[in-house]
CSV table of C-alpha atoms in Angstrom, one decimal:
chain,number,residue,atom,x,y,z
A,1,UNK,CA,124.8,43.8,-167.2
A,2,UNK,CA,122.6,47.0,-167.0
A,3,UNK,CA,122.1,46.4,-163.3
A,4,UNK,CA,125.6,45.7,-162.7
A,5,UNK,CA,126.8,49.0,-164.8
A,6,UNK,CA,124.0,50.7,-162.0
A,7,UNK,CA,125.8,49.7,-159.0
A,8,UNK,CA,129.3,50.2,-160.2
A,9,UNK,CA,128.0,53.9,-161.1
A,10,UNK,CA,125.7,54.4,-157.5
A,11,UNK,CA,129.0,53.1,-156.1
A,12,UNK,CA,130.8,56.1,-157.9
A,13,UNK,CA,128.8,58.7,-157.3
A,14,UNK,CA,128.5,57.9,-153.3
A,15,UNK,CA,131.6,57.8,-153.0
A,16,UNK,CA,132.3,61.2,-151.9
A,17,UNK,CA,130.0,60.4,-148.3
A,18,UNK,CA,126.7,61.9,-149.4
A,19,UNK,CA,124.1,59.6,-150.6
A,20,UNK,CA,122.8,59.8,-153.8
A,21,UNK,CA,120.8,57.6,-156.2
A,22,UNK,CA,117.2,56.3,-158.0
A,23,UNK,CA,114.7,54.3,-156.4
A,24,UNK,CA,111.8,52.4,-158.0
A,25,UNK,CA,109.1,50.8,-156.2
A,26,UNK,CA,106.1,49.3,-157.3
A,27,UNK,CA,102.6,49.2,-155.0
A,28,UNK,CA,100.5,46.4,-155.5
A,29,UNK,CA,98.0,47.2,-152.3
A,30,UNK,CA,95.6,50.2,-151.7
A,31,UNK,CA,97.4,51.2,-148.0
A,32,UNK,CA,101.0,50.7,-149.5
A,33,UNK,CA,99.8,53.6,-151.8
A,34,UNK,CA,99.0,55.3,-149.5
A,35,UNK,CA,101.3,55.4,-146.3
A,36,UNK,CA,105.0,54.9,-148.5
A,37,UNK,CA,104.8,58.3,-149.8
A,38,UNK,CA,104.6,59.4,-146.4
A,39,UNK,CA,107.7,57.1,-145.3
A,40,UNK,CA,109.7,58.2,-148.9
A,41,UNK,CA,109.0,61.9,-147.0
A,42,UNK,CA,111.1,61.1,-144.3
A,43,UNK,CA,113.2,59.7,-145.5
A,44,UNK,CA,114.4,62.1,-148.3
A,45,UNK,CA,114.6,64.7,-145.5
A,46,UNK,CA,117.6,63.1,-144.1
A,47,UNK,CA,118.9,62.1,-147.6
A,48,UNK,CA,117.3,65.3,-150.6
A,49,UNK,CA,119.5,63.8,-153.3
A,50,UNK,CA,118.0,60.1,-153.4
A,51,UNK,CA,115.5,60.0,-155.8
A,52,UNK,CA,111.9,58.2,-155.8
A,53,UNK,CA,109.5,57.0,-158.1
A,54,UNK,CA,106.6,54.6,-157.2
A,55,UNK,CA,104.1,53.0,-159.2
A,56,UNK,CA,100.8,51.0,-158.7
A,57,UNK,CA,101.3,47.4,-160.1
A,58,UNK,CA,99.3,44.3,-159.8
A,59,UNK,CA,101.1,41.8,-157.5
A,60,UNK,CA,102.4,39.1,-160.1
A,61,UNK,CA,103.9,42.3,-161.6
A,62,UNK,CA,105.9,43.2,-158.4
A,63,UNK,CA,107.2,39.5,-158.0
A,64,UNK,CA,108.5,39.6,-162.0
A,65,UNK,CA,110.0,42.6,-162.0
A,66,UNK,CA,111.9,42.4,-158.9
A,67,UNK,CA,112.9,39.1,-159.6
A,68,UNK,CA,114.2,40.7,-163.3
A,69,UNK,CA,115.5,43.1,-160.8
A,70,UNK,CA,113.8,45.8,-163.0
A,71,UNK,CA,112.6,47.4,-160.1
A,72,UNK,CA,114.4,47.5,-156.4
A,73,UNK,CA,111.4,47.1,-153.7
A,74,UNK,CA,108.1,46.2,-154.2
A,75,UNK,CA,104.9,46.2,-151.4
A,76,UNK,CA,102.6,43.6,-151.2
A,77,UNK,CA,100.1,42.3,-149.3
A,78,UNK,CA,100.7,38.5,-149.6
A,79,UNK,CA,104.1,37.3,-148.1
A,80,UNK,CA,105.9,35.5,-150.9
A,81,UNK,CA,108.0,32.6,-150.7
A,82,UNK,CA,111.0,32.8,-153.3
A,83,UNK,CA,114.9,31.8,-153.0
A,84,UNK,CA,115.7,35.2,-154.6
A,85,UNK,CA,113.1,37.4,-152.7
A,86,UNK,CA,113.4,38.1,-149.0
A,87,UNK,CA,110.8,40.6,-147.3
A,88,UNK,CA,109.2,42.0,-143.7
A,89,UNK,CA,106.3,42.9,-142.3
A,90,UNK,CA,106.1,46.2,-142.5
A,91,UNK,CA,102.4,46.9,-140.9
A,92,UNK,CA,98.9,45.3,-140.6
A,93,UNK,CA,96.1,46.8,-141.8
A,94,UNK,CA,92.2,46.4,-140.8
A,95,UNK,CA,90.2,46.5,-143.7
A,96,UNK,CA,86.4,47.2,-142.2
A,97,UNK,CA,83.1,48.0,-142.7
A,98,UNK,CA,81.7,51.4,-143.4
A,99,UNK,CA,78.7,53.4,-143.4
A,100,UNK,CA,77.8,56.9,-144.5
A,101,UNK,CA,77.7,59.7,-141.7
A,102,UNK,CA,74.0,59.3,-140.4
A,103,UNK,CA,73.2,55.8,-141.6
A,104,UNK,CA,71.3,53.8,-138.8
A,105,UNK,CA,74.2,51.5,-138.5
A,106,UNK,CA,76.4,54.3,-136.8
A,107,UNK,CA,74.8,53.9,-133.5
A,108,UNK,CA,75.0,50.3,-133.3
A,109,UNK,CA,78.2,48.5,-131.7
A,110,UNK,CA,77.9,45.8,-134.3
A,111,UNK,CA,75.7,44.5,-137.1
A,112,UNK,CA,75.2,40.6,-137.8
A,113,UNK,CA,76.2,39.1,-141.0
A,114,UNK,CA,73.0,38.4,-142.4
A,115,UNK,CA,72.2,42.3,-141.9
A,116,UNK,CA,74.9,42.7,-145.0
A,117,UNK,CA,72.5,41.4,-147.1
A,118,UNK,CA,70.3,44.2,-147.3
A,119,UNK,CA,72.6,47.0,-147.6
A,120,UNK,CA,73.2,49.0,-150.6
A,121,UNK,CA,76.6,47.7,-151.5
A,122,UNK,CA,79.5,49.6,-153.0
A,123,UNK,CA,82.4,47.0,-154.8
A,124,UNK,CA,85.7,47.4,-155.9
A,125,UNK,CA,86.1,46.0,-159.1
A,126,UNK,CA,89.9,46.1,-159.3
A,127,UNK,CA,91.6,42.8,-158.2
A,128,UNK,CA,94.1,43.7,-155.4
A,129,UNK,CA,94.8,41.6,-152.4
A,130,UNK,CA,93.1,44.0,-150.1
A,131,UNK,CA,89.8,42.5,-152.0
A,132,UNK,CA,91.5,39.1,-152.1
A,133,UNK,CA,91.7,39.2,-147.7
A,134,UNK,CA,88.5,40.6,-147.7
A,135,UNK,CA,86.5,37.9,-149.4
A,136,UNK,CA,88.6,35.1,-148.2
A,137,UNK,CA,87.8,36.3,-144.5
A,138,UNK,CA,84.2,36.8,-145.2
A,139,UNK,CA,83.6,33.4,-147.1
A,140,UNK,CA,85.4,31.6,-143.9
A,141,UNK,CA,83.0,33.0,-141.8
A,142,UNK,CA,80.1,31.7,-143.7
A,143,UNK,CA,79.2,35.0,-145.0
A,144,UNK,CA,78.5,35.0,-149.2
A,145,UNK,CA,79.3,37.8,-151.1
A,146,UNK,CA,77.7,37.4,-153.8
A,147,UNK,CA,74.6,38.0,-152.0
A,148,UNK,CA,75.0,41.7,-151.5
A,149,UNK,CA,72.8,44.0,-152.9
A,150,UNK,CA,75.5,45.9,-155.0
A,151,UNK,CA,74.5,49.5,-156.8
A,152,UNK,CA,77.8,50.7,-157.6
A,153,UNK,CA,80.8,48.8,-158.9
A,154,UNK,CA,83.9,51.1,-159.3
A,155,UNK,CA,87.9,50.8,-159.8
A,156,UNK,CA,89.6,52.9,-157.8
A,157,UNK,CA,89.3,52.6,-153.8
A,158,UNK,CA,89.3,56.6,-153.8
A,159,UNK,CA,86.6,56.5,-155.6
A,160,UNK,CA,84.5,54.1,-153.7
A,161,UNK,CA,85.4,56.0,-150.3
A,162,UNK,CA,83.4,59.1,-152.0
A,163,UNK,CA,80.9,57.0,-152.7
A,164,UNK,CA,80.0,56.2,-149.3
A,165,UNK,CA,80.4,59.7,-148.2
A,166,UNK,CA,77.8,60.6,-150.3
A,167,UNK,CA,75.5,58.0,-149.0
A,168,UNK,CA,75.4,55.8,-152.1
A,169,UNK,CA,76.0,52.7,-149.8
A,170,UNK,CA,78.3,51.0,-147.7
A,171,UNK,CA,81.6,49.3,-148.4
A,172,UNK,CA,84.7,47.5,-146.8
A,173,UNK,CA,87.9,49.4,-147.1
A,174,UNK,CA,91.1,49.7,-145.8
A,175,UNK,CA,91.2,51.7,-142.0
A,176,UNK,CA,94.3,53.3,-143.1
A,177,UNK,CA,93.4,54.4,-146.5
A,178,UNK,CA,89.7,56.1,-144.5
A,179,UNK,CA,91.2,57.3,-141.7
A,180,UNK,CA,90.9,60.8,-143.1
A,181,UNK,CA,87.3,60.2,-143.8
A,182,UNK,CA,86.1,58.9,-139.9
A,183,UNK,CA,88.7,61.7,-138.5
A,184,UNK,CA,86.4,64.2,-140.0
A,185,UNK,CA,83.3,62.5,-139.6
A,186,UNK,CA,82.5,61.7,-143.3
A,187,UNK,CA,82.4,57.8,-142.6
A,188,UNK,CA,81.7,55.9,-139.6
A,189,UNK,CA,83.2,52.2,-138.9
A,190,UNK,CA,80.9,49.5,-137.4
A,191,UNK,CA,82.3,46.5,-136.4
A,192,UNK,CA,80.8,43.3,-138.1
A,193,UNK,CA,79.9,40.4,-135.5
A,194,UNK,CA,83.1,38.1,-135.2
A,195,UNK,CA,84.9,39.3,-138.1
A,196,UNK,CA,88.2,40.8,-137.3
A,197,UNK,CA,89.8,41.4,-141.4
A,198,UNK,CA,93.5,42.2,-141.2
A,199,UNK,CA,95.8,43.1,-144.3
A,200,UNK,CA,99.5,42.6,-143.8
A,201,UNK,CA,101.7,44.8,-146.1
A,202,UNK,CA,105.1,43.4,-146.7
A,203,UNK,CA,108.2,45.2,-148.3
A,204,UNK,CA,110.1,42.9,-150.4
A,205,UNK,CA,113.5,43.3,-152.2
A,206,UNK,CA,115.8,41.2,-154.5
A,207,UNK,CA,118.1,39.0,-152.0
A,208,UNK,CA,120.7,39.5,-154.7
A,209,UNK,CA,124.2,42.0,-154.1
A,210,UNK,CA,123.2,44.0,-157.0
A,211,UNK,CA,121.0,46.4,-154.7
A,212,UNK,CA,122.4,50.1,-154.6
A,213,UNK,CA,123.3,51.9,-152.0
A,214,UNK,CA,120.3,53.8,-151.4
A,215,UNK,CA,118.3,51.0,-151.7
A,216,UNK,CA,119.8,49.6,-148.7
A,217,UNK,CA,119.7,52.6,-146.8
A,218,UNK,CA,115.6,52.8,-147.5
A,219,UNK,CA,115.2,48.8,-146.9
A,220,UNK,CA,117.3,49.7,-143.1
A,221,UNK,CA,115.6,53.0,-143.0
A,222,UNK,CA,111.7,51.4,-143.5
A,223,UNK,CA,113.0,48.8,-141.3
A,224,UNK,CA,114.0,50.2,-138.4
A,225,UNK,CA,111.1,53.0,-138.5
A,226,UNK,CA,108.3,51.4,-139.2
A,227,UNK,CA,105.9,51.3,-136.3
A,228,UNK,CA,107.2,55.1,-135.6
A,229,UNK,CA,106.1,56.1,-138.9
A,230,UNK,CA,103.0,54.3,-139.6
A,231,UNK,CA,101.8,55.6,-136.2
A,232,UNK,CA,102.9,59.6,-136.6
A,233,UNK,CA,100.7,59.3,-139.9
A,234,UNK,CA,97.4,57.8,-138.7
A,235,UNK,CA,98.1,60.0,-135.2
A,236,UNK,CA,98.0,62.8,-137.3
A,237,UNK,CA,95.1,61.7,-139.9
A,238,UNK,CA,93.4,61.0,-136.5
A,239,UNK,CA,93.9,65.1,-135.1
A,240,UNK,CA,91.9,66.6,-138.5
């Protein structure tokens, strides 16, 4: 009833050919954190009176509360599989290795598997499905985590990206979330022998006819722009 009272009032109040309204979205991946504010941007320029708020949620917590329809999109980076849930692809990610600026990796084209080993190793802590791609894909190809030599276990990905700047040790990490870092020269990426780690990012929405107006709009909007707008951000991480 409470979402049904919501569209009959977004219906009211757009109904003089200016869009207004409230939009909640919940994150449950690192990039999605990191590249929808810079798509919300955009897309409040052409519409200033729609209204944003995102949150950082754990996955089953996206599913449940858009299937409660609590919340109107959520970001994932899983594809689910629901009756009531449709979603796209909005980018793939690579999630790879890094070093600190002047390790002796960074003049190598590629270290082997084994090499991992030996490395101070910087983990993530927090479950995310970033993590969950990451040591899926290493485990099929034959390489075992739980042998790294880990020093530093922390929560947030921010925080392990400074970690690795300041030469604590090295890490796997989403490209898009470090591209600031290797633009300016803090990090450097060396590709690991055979292991190509990618994290699709999906946008996902009840399939229901109780989404507002401006929901819509941003579902089209995201749509539509995608590869534009994922690429005008790393472009311009990429000119620092």
């Amino acid at each position: 009833l409470l979402r049904t009272a919501r569209v009959c009032e977004d219906i009211i109040l757009n109904s003089k050919n200016e869009l207004v309204g409230h939009i909640k979205i919940a994150s449950a991946t690192t990039s999605g954190n990191y590249f929808i504010p810079n798509i919300l941007a955009a897309f409040q320029k052409e519409h200033p009176k729609v209204k944003t708020m995102v949150t950082s949620k754990s996955r089953s917590y996206v599913i449940d509360e858009l299937l409660q329809q609590n919340i109107d999109l959520g970001v994932i980076g899983r594809e689910v599989v629901h009756k009531d849930l449709e979603s796209f692809l909005i980018v793939e990610d690579n999630v790879v290795l890094i070093v600190p600026n002047g390790h002796a990796w960074t003049k190598r084209e590629q270290v082997g598997h084994d090499e991992l080993y030996y490395q101070p190793f910087i983990r993530r802590t927090q479950a995310t499905s970033t993590n969950e791609v990451l040591y899926d894909t290493l485990r099929e190809n034959g390489i075992d985590a739980s042998k790294f030599n880990i020093v530093s276990q922390l929560e947030d990905a921010e925080a392990v990206l400074m970690a690795v700047e300041n030469g604590i040790g090295i890490t796997f990490i989403s490209e898009m979330m470090a591209s600031r870092s290797l633009a300016l020269g803090k990090v450097k990426k060396v590709p690991l022998f055979g292991v190509n780690i990618k994290q699709p990012i999906y946008l996902v929405r009840h399939n229901g006819k109780l989404n507002t107006l401006a929901t819509t709009r941003l579902w089209n909007f995201i749509y539509e722009n995608r590869e534009s707008l994922i690429y005008e951000m790393i472009f311009n991480l990429s000119q620092l």
